[in-house]
Tab-separated table of C-alpha atoms in Angstrom:
chain	number	residue	atom	x	y	z
A	1	MET	CA	52.669	-19.104	27.110
A	2	SER	CA	51.718	-15.881	28.832
A	3	GLU	CA	48.673	-15.488	31.024
A	4	THR	CA	45.374	-14.385	29.537
A	5	VAL	CA	44.997	-10.630	29.864
A	6	GLN	CA	41.541	-9.417	30.836
A	7	THR	CA	40.616	-6.320	28.828
A	8	ARG	CA	37.435	-4.320	28.910
A	9	PRO	CA	34.862	-5.438	26.295
A	10	PHE	CA	35.180	-3.832	22.859
A	11	ALA	CA	38.574	-2.300	23.605
A	12	PRO	CA	40.208	-0.113	20.888
A	13	PHE	CA	42.534	-2.917	19.737
A	14	GLU	CA	39.491	-5.139	19.030
A	15	TRP	CA	37.976	-2.446	16.770
A	16	LEU	CA	41.386	-1.916	15.124
A	17	LEU	CA	41.799	-5.603	14.264
A	18	SER	CA	38.210	-5.875	13.023
A	19	GLY	CA	38.786	-2.928	10.699
A	20	ARG	CA	41.961	-4.502	9.319
A	21	TYR	CA	40.183	-7.808	8.684
A	22	LEU	CA	37.449	-5.959	6.760
A	23	ARG	CA	40.117	-4.323	4.575
A	24	ALA	CA	41.401	-7.597	3.107
A	25	ARG	CA	44.709	-7.623	1.261
A	26	ARG	CA	45.154	-9.022	-2.253
A	27	ARG	CA	45.892	-12.518	-0.904
A	28	GLU	CA	42.489	-12.536	0.847
A	29	GLY	CA	40.601	-10.952	-2.037
A	30	PHE	CA	38.029	-13.751	-2.261
A	31	ILE	CA	36.977	-13.183	1.365
A	32	SER	CA	36.571	-9.486	0.580
A	33	VAL	CA	34.333	-10.360	-2.391
A	34	ILE	CA	32.080	-12.475	-0.134
A	35	ALA	CA	31.881	-9.600	2.367
A	36	GLY	CA	30.964	-7.253	-0.493
A	37	PHE	CA	28.191	-9.544	-1.693
A	38	SER	CA	26.915	-9.893	1.883
A	39	PHE	CA	26.801	-6.097	2.181
A	40	LEU	CA	24.983	-5.737	-1.171
A	41	GLY	CA	22.537	-8.517	-0.286
A	42	ILE	CA	21.547	-6.941	3.037
A	43	MET	CA	21.376	-3.448	1.512
A	44	LEU	CA	19.170	-4.600	-1.394
A	45	GLY	CA	17.034	-6.784	0.880
A	46	VAL	CA	16.309	-3.984	3.357
A	47	ALA	CA	15.770	-1.390	0.607
A	48	THR	CA	13.451	-3.708	-1.351
A	49	LEU	CA	11.444	-4.599	1.753
A	50	ILE	CA	10.960	-0.931	2.669
A	51	ILE	CA	10.002	0.034	-0.903
A	52	VAL	CA	7.573	-2.860	-1.433
A	53	MET	CA	5.899	-2.408	1.953
A	54	ALA	CA	5.604	1.359	1.367
A	55	VAL	CA	4.107	0.883	-2.103
A	56	MET	CA	1.602	-1.685	-0.832
A	57	ASN	CA	0.675	0.611	2.073
A	58	GLY	CA	0.264	3.422	-0.454
A	59	PHE	CA	-1.963	1.213	-2.594
A	60	ARG	CA	-4.185	0.360	0.347
A	61	LYS	CA	-4.419	3.958	1.579
A	62	GLU	CA	-5.111	5.428	-1.876
A	63	LEU	CA	-7.672	2.771	-2.761
A	64	LEU	CA	-9.335	3.092	0.629
A	65	ASP	CA	-9.509	6.890	0.337
A	66	LYS	CA	-10.930	6.743	-3.179
A	67	ILE	CA	-13.382	3.910	-2.531
A	68	LEU	CA	-14.638	5.463	0.707
A	69	GLY	CA	-14.591	8.914	-0.843
A	70	LEU	CA	-17.268	7.851	-3.308
A	71	ASN	CA	-19.118	5.051	-1.532
A	72	GLY	CA	-20.552	5.351	1.962
A	73	HIS	CA	-18.971	3.758	5.004
A	74	LEU	CA	-22.412	2.298	5.775
A	75	LEU	CA	-25.055	1.375	3.218
A	76	VAL	CA	-28.645	1.608	4.515
A	77	GLN	CA	-31.004	-0.580	2.461
A	78	PRO	CA	-34.773	-0.957	2.954
A	79	LEU	CA	-36.484	-4.015	4.385
A	80	GLU	CA	-40.202	-4.940	4.092
A	81	SER	CA	-41.121	-1.749	2.196
A	82	PRO	CA	-39.435	0.653	-0.280
A	83	LEU	CA	-37.584	3.716	1.031
A	84	THR	CA	-40.303	6.251	0.229
A	85	ASP	CA	-39.592	8.021	3.540
A	86	TRP	CA	-35.933	8.477	2.559
A	87	LYS	CA	-35.893	12.190	3.338
A	88	ASP	CA	-36.939	11.741	6.984
A	89	VAL	CA	-34.686	8.707	7.452
A	90	ALA	CA	-31.676	10.555	6.007
A	91	ASP	CA	-32.349	13.589	8.231
A	92	ARG	CA	-32.534	11.443	11.366
A	93	ILE	CA	-29.365	9.512	10.519
A	94	SER	CA	-27.445	12.731	9.766
A	95	GLN	CA	-28.187	13.884	13.346
A	96	VAL	CA	-26.302	10.911	14.840
A	97	PRO	CA	-22.970	12.049	16.414
A	98	GLY	CA	-20.044	11.174	14.152
A	99	ILE	CA	-22.114	11.031	10.951
A	100	LYS	CA	-20.855	13.492	8.337
A	101	LEU	CA	-23.365	12.791	5.568
A	102	ALA	CA	-26.419	10.648	4.833
A	103	ALA	CA	-26.989	10.752	1.072
A	104	PRO	CA	-30.060	9.089	-0.535
A	105	VAL	CA	-29.132	7.521	-3.877
A	106	VAL	CA	-30.766	5.790	-6.827
A	107	ASP	CA	-28.420	3.307	-8.503
A	108	GLY	CA	-28.724	1.621	-11.852
A	109	GLN	CA	-26.720	0.333	-14.764
A	110	GLY	CA	-26.863	1.470	-18.335
A	111	LEU	CA	-24.994	2.284	-21.495
A	112	GLY	CA	-23.459	5.642	-22.284
A	113	SER	CA	-23.039	6.465	-25.958
A	114	SER	CA	-21.900	9.239	-28.252
A	115	PRO	CA	-21.625	9.481	-32.050
A	116	TYR	CA	-18.103	8.066	-31.679
A	117	ASN	CA	-18.304	5.237	-29.145
A	118	ALA	CA	-20.313	3.506	-26.395
A	119	SER	CA	-19.444	2.196	-22.935
A	120	GLY	CA	-21.125	0.409	-20.034
A	121	ILE	CA	-21.745	2.756	-17.090
A	122	PHE	CA	-23.017	2.855	-13.522
A	123	ILE	CA	-25.592	5.624	-13.004
A	124	ARG	CA	-26.069	7.133	-9.558
A	125	GLY	CA	-28.832	9.607	-8.799
A	126	ILE	CA	-27.867	11.957	-5.960
A	127	ARG	CA	-28.852	15.366	-4.622
A	128	GLY	CA	-26.654	18.269	-5.685
A	129	GLU	CA	-25.909	19.270	-2.070
A	130	ASP	CA	-24.768	15.727	-1.273
A	131	LEU	CA	-22.586	15.552	-4.379
A	132	ASN	CA	-20.934	18.840	-3.415
A	133	SER	CA	-20.280	17.356	0.052
A	134	LEU	CA	-18.096	14.611	-1.462
A	135	PRO	CA	-14.552	16.079	-1.674
A	136	SER	CA	-13.429	13.344	-4.077
A	137	ILE	CA	-15.904	14.723	-6.634
A	138	ALA	CA	-16.365	18.400	-5.741
A	139	LYS	CA	-12.612	19.087	-5.507
A	140	ASN	CA	-11.736	17.208	-8.695
A	141	ILE	CA	-13.933	18.845	-11.325
A	142	LYS	CA	-11.816	19.175	-14.471
A	143	GLN	CA	-14.443	20.644	-16.813
A	144	GLY	CA	-17.777	22.381	-16.259
A	145	SER	CA	-19.393	22.985	-12.875
A	146	LEU	CA	-21.813	21.437	-10.363
A	147	GLU	CA	-23.715	24.706	-9.864
A	148	GLY	CA	-27.457	24.241	-10.285
A	149	PHE	CA	-27.000	20.461	-10.517
A	150	ASP	CA	-30.432	19.738	-9.003
A	151	GLU	CA	-32.327	22.219	-11.176
A	152	GLY	CA	-31.021	21.108	-14.557
A	153	GLN	CA	-30.927	17.831	-16.429
A	154	GLY	CA	-27.159	17.759	-16.653
A	155	VAL	CA	-24.988	14.869	-15.542
A	156	ALA	CA	-21.432	14.580	-14.192
A	157	ILE	CA	-19.203	11.938	-15.798
A	158	GLY	CA	-15.663	10.652	-15.220
A	159	ARG	CA	-12.675	11.907	-17.201
A	160	ARG	CA	-11.771	8.553	-18.706
A	161	LEU	CA	-15.359	7.967	-19.795
A	162	ALA	CA	-15.440	11.414	-21.412
A	163	ASP	CA	-12.187	10.659	-23.243
A	164	SER	CA	-13.372	7.246	-24.449
A	165	LEU	CA	-16.584	8.798	-25.820
A	166	SER	CA	-14.731	11.884	-27.151
A	167	LEU	CA	-16.998	14.208	-25.172
A	168	HIS	CA	-16.485	17.406	-23.157
A	169	ALA	CA	-18.507	19.510	-20.719
A	170	GLY	CA	-21.470	20.992	-22.577
A	171	ASP	CA	-21.761	18.077	-25.048
A	172	MET	CA	-24.670	15.640	-25.046
A	173	ILE	CA	-24.337	12.037	-23.862
A	174	THR	CA	-27.058	9.474	-24.591
A	175	LEU	CA	-27.920	7.182	-21.686
A	176	ILE	CA	-29.614	3.867	-22.415
A	177	SER	CA	-31.285	1.810	-19.687
A	178	PRO	CA	-32.785	-1.662	-20.200
A	179	LYS	CA	-35.535	-0.807	-17.677
A	180	GLY	CA	-37.689	1.497	-19.747
A	181	ALA	CA	-41.387	1.913	-20.437
A	182	VAL	CA	-43.742	-1.088	-20.288
A	183	THR	CA	-45.670	-1.552	-23.551
A	184	PRO	CA	-47.960	-4.281	-24.923
A	185	MET	CA	-44.867	-5.543	-26.775
A	186	GLY	CA	-42.879	-5.756	-23.538
A	187	VAL	CA	-40.342	-3.507	-21.806
A	188	THR	CA	-38.582	-1.157	-24.186
A	189	PRO	CA	-35.163	0.319	-23.366
A	190	ARG	CA	-35.154	3.939	-22.226
A	191	ILE	CA	-32.978	6.174	-24.395
A	192	LYS	CA	-32.476	9.777	-23.355
A	193	PRO	CA	-29.825	12.420	-24.110
A	194	TYR	CA	-28.347	14.500	-21.265
A	195	ARG	CA	-26.066	17.496	-21.261
A	196	ILE	CA	-22.683	16.961	-19.573
A	197	ALA	CA	-22.621	19.538	-16.762
A	198	ALA	CA	-19.246	18.493	-15.308
A	199	VAL	CA	-16.312	16.149	-15.890
A	200	PHE	CA	-14.501	14.855	-12.778
A	201	GLU	CA	-11.291	12.881	-12.268
A	202	ILE	CA	-10.921	10.941	-9.012
A	203	GLY	CA	-7.730	9.171	-10.052
A	204	MET	CA	-9.160	5.644	-9.845
A	205	SER	CA	-9.743	4.327	-13.334
A	206	GLU	CA	-12.713	2.131	-12.380
A	207	TYR	CA	-14.675	5.192	-11.239
A	208	ASP	CA	-13.355	7.669	-13.818
A	209	SER	CA	-14.344	5.361	-16.652
A	210	GLY	CA	-17.699	4.068	-15.422
A	211	PHE	CA	-19.515	6.505	-13.101
A	212	VAL	CA	-22.251	8.943	-14.142
A	213	PHE	CA	-23.927	11.173	-11.523
A	214	MET	CA	-27.468	12.344	-12.221
A	215	PRO	CA	-29.853	14.610	-10.203
A	216	LEU	CA	-31.855	12.462	-7.782
A	217	LYS	CA	-35.308	13.455	-9.108
A	218	GLU	CA	-34.233	12.830	-12.677
A	219	ALA	CA	-32.812	9.412	-11.727
A	220	GLN	CA	-36.086	8.459	-10.029
A	221	ALA	CA	-37.959	9.278	-13.222
A	222	TYR	CA	-35.359	7.641	-15.456
A	223	PHE	CA	-35.424	4.328	-13.519
A	224	ASN	CA	-39.233	4.352	-12.960
A	225	ARG	CA	-38.919	4.881	-9.204
A	226	ASN	CA	-42.142	5.645	-7.347
A	227	ASN	CA	-40.580	8.476	-5.269
A	228	ASP	CA	-38.320	6.006	-3.465
A	229	VAL	CA	-34.521	5.470	-3.471
A	230	SER	CA	-32.271	2.433	-3.727
A	231	ALA	CA	-30.374	3.115	-0.502
A	232	ILE	CA	-28.818	5.756	1.750
A	233	GLU	CA	-25.025	6.110	1.687
A	234	VAL	CA	-23.805	7.060	5.190
A	235	PHE	CA	-20.375	8.701	5.650
A	236	THR	CA	-18.779	8.740	9.121
A	237	ASN	CA	-15.825	10.620	10.600
A	238	ASN	CA	-13.968	7.365	11.423
A	239	PRO	CA	-14.461	4.444	9.010
A	240	ASP	CA	-12.042	2.250	11.006
A	241	LYS	CA	-14.525	2.220	13.927
A	242	ILE	CA	-17.597	1.560	11.826
A	243	GLU	CA	-19.008	-1.009	14.273
A	244	ALA	CA	-19.624	1.767	16.808
A	245	PHE	CA	-22.128	3.413	14.435
A	246	ARG	CA	-24.251	0.378	13.577
A	247	LYS	CA	-26.560	0.460	16.594
A	248	SER	CA	-27.109	4.241	16.604
A	249	VAL	CA	-27.785	4.347	12.839
A	250	THR	CA	-30.266	1.460	13.115
A	251	GLU	CA	-32.114	3.235	15.937
A	252	ALA	CA	-32.093	6.583	14.127
A	253	ALA	CA	-33.566	5.057	10.957
A	254	GLY	CA	-36.804	4.296	12.804
A	255	ARG	CA	-37.816	1.605	10.308
A	256	PRO	CA	-36.666	-1.897	9.233
A	257	ILE	CA	-33.328	-1.578	7.427
A	258	PHE	CA	-30.418	-3.737	6.357
A	259	LEU	CA	-26.908	-2.374	7.041
A	260	VAL	CA	-23.776	-3.223	5.060
A	261	ASP	CA	-20.441	-1.581	5.998
A	262	TRP	CA	-17.497	-0.833	3.717
A	263	ARG	CA	-15.475	-3.797	4.976
A	264	GLN	CA	-18.208	-6.227	3.955
A	265	ARG	CA	-18.643	-4.575	0.550
A	266	ASN	CA	-14.896	-4.715	-0.186
A	267	ALA	CA	-13.853	-7.706	1.943
A	268	THR	CA	-12.423	-9.811	-0.886
A	269	PHE	CA	-10.446	-6.925	-2.323
A	270	PHE	CA	-8.773	-5.785	0.907
A	271	ASN	CA	-8.213	-9.341	2.173
A	272	ALA	CA	-6.397	-10.128	-1.070
A	273	LEU	CA	-4.216	-7.040	-0.574
A	274	GLN	CA	-3.372	-8.111	2.992
A	275	VAL	CA	-2.475	-11.677	1.970
A	276	GLU	CA	-0.298	-10.386	-0.887
A	277	ARG	CA	1.431	-7.990	1.475
A	278	ASN	CA	2.244	-10.709	4.017
A	279	VAL	CA	3.533	-13.096	1.339
A	280	MET	CA	5.742	-10.397	-0.209
A	281	PHE	CA	7.223	-9.654	3.229
A	282	LEU	CA	8.118	-13.317	3.763
A	283	ILE	CA	9.599	-13.711	0.268
A	284	LEU	CA	11.709	-10.564	0.476
A	285	THR	CA	12.916	-11.452	3.977
A	286	LEU	CA	14.654	-14.413	2.346
A	287	ILE	CA	16.942	-11.947	0.520
A	288	VAL	CA	18.182	-10.650	3.879
A	289	LEU	CA	18.479	-14.221	5.184
A	290	VAL	CA	20.621	-15.290	2.205
A	291	ALA	CA	22.853	-12.251	2.742
A	292	ALA	CA	23.198	-13.195	6.422
A	293	LEU	CA	24.260	-16.712	5.396
A	294	ASN	CA	26.916	-15.107	3.201
A	295	ILE	CA	28.233	-13.352	6.322
A	296	ILE	CA	28.534	-16.764	8.021
A	297	SER	CA	30.470	-18.304	5.118
A	298	GLY	CA	32.711	-15.240	4.770
A	299	LEU	CA	33.557	-15.180	8.469
A	300	ILE	CA	34.244	-18.937	8.605
A	301	MET	CA	36.703	-18.536	5.737
A	302	LEU	CA	38.238	-15.523	7.475
A	303	VAL	CA	38.649	-17.509	10.703
A	304	LYS	CA	40.393	-20.336	8.825
A	305	ASP	CA	42.641	-17.851	7.031
A	306	LYS	CA	43.510	-15.981	10.230
A	307	GLY	CA	44.082	-19.110	12.359
A	308	SER	CA	47.736	-18.324	12.983
A	309	ASP	CA	46.928	-14.675	13.813
A	310	ILE	CA	44.341	-15.813	16.341
A	311	ALA	CA	46.845	-18.235	17.889
A	312	ILE	CA	49.492	-15.510	18.217
A	313	LEU	CA	46.950	-13.158	19.823
A	314	ARG	CA	46.017	-15.892	22.309
A	315	THR	CA	49.653	-16.529	23.217
A	316	MET	CA	50.122	-12.773	23.708
A	317	GLY	CA	47.335	-12.781	26.285
A	318	ALA	CA	44.130	-12.045	24.357
A	319	SER	CA	41.140	-13.739	25.981
A	320	GLN	CA	38.600	-15.945	24.207
A	321	GLY	CA	36.046	-13.177	24.713
A	322	ALA	CA	38.297	-10.639	22.978
A	323	ILE	CA	38.787	-12.951	19.966
A	324	MET	CA	35.046	-13.572	19.781
A	325	ARG	CA	34.305	-9.833	19.942
A	326	ILE	CA	36.803	-9.087	17.148
A	327	PHE	CA	34.954	-11.348	14.731
A	328	LEU	CA	31.563	-10.238	16.058
A	329	ILE	CA	32.484	-6.645	15.180
A	330	THR	CA	33.793	-7.733	11.750
A	331	GLY	CA	30.594	-9.558	10.780
A	332	ALA	CA	28.167	-7.160	12.463
A	333	SER	CA	29.797	-4.183	10.716
A	334	ILE	CA	28.778	-5.630	7.360
A	335	GLY	CA	25.187	-6.086	8.555
A	336	VAL	CA	24.889	-2.703	10.269
A	337	VAL	CA	26.363	-0.699	7.379
A	338	GLY	CA	24.328	-2.707	4.850
A	339	THR	CA	21.106	-2.182	6.848
A	340	ILE	CA	21.665	1.571	7.295
A	341	THR	CA	22.537	1.984	3.604
A	342	GLY	CA	19.491	-0.085	2.582
A	343	PHE	CA	17.271	2.005	4.850
A	344	LEU	CA	18.529	5.272	3.321
A	345	VAL	CA	18.208	3.932	-0.249
A	346	GLY	CA	14.697	2.600	0.432
A	347	VAL	CA	13.450	5.859	1.961
A	348	LEU	CA	15.028	7.921	-0.835
A	349	ILE	CA	13.363	5.813	-3.539
A	350	CYS	CA	9.997	5.895	-1.732
A	351	MET	CA	10.122	9.693	-1.573
A	352	ASN	CA	10.740	9.892	-5.342
A	353	ILE	CA	8.868	6.773	-6.516
A	354	GLU	CA	6.615	8.554	-9.019
A	355	SER	CA	9.499	10.508	-10.594
A	356	ILE	CA	11.488	7.270	-10.908
A	357	ARG	CA	8.493	5.541	-12.529
A	358	GLN	CA	8.081	8.341	-15.052
A	359	PHE	CA	11.814	8.278	-15.861
A	360	LEU	CA	11.819	4.497	-16.366
A	361	SER	CA	8.684	4.740	-18.528
A	362	TRP	CA	10.406	7.385	-20.654
A	363	LEU	CA	13.648	5.395	-20.806
A	364	THR	CA	11.979	2.134	-21.881
A	365	SER	CA	9.140	3.763	-23.887
A	366	THR	CA	6.633	1.542	-22.072
A	367	GLU	CA	3.794	2.081	-19.601
A	368	ILE	CA	5.295	0.617	-16.406
A	369	PHE	CA	2.270	1.430	-14.225
A	370	ASP	CA	-0.871	1.144	-16.357
A	371	PRO	CA	-3.801	2.878	-14.582
A	372	THR	CA	-6.329	0.635	-16.341
A	373	ILE	CA	-4.776	-2.397	-14.618
A	374	TYR	CA	-3.774	-0.968	-11.232
A	375	PHE	CA	-6.838	1.263	-10.679
A	376	LEU	CA	-4.725	4.305	-9.691
A	377	SER	CA	-3.326	6.987	-11.971
A	378	LYS	CA	0.035	7.260	-10.155
A	379	LEU	CA	2.316	5.006	-8.129
A	380	PRO	CA	1.735	5.620	-4.390
A	381	ALA	CA	4.179	5.015	-1.518
A	382	GLU	CA	3.332	5.408	2.170
A	383	ILE	CA	6.172	4.674	4.623
A	384	ASP	CA	4.918	3.166	7.878
A	385	PHE	CA	7.299	3.895	10.780
A	386	GLY	CA	6.420	0.688	12.638
A	387	GLU	CA	6.936	-1.570	9.614
A	388	THR	CA	10.168	0.154	8.598
A	389	SER	CA	11.510	-0.193	12.153
A	390	ALA	CA	10.584	-3.900	12.114
A	391	VAL	CA	12.488	-4.390	8.827
A	392	VAL	CA	15.598	-2.635	10.198
A	393	ILE	CA	15.499	-4.547	13.514
A	394	MET	CA	14.972	-7.850	11.676
A	395	ALA	CA	17.970	-7.203	9.384
A	396	LEU	CA	20.212	-6.189	12.314
A	397	THR	CA	19.143	-9.246	14.321
A	398	LEU	CA	19.831	-11.664	11.448
A	399	SER	CA	23.207	-10.009	10.829
A	400	PHE	CA	24.151	-10.325	14.500
A	401	LEU	CA	22.998	-13.955	14.757
A	402	ALA	CA	25.000	-14.790	11.618
A	403	THR	CA	28.235	-13.725	13.355
A	404	LEU	CA	27.768	-15.832	16.504
A	405	TYR	CA	28.871	-19.257	15.216
A	406	PRO	CA	32.009	-18.115	13.309
A	407	SER	CA	33.013	-15.902	16.257
A	408	TRP	CA	32.513	-18.789	18.682
A	409	ARG	CA	34.689	-21.021	16.473
A	410	ALA	CA	37.409	-18.363	16.385
A	411	ALA	CA	37.346	-18.071	20.191
A	412	ARG	CA	37.553	-21.880	20.596
A	413	LEU	CA	40.612	-22.204	18.327
A	414	ASP	CA	43.487	-24.013	20.071
A	415	PRO	CA	46.707	-21.939	19.705
A	416	VAL	CA	48.910	-25.044	19.890
A	417	GLU	CA	47.075	-26.788	17.029
A	418	ALA	CA	47.015	-23.623	14.952
A	419	LEU	CA	50.795	-23.048	15.270
A	420	ARG	CA	51.856	-26.729	15.094
A	421	TYR	CA	52.837	-26.611	11.418
A	422	GLU	CA	53.802	-22.929	11.179
């Protein structure tokens, strides 16, 4: 037997042999099928992980933008006495650095009706200048206008509400509130018609189908307010650092108040999204893990099939390290190519997710993404570079680890035993 020849790591002949083992002949077709399934498993696992994570990131971003675009990042509520000094308090809070808007509001629930239908609604009284300062409303007016909102008795309603009541800008909507006038017979509901000044569409079905904006003075009269407001919605320039504004807003208010931030108001909702996201990541990682196990089984079968080849290479002077590297390259190639292909497929689908959804809806004649269930009117996808990198690194690591044991077994093969019965 000749001496072991020391060659530099990953020499050309090692790559050549690895490539030949990947291109299995007819006699080794079953091994090739396993390698193909391993490649498909890793590709689909990586692509699915990237797509699902991007869609869930898109959900969170879109919902956060829409929720915080309509509701304040901080809600200032009165303590001890009603907010009759709301104008002064709002002015002082708006002077705090980092505060974009302090909008006094009057909130109440009611029923919106037309000659054709009726629907439960949430009525918010707000000043016209504050309503125009909310981009989610001011930039999404589909019918009518917000000009002269404070002076008139017109209201702004959501697009889905307008559709359900078969109403348009300029029509009359009847608002019914259970808190009406007090009579000797008890409290009678307040029923009053209002002209629809504007129809908006935020893109979140919960708001488009249930919100009605009314001039602040009119809302105070409608809900029997004694020149006070329900709360002050405070919008900041950085909702992620909301804790930094609590102390300054409390001091600027100059009166006893109770503060609630957006995380507290939506804690259950966003916590549920985070838990679902983490669970989906773990479940989909199993796809990549199963594909990596397929690499192990495929390589072990390849090592058994190529036992005599390995023995001949050893007798010709190939080192154990060279044999191990040959099978490392063979297995890792499947993982690397599968990961790169999965990454490209995932990114491509994420970039065209809405077009794909519309095509599938047309093909199956079904509503795949129902806005009434999922809150949003279109399917969002937001690729996060850090998460995508973690998915790719995880897939490459699992693919590499899967090749270690079969490669080690190939390197440990005894040439004498392998050629004994040849």
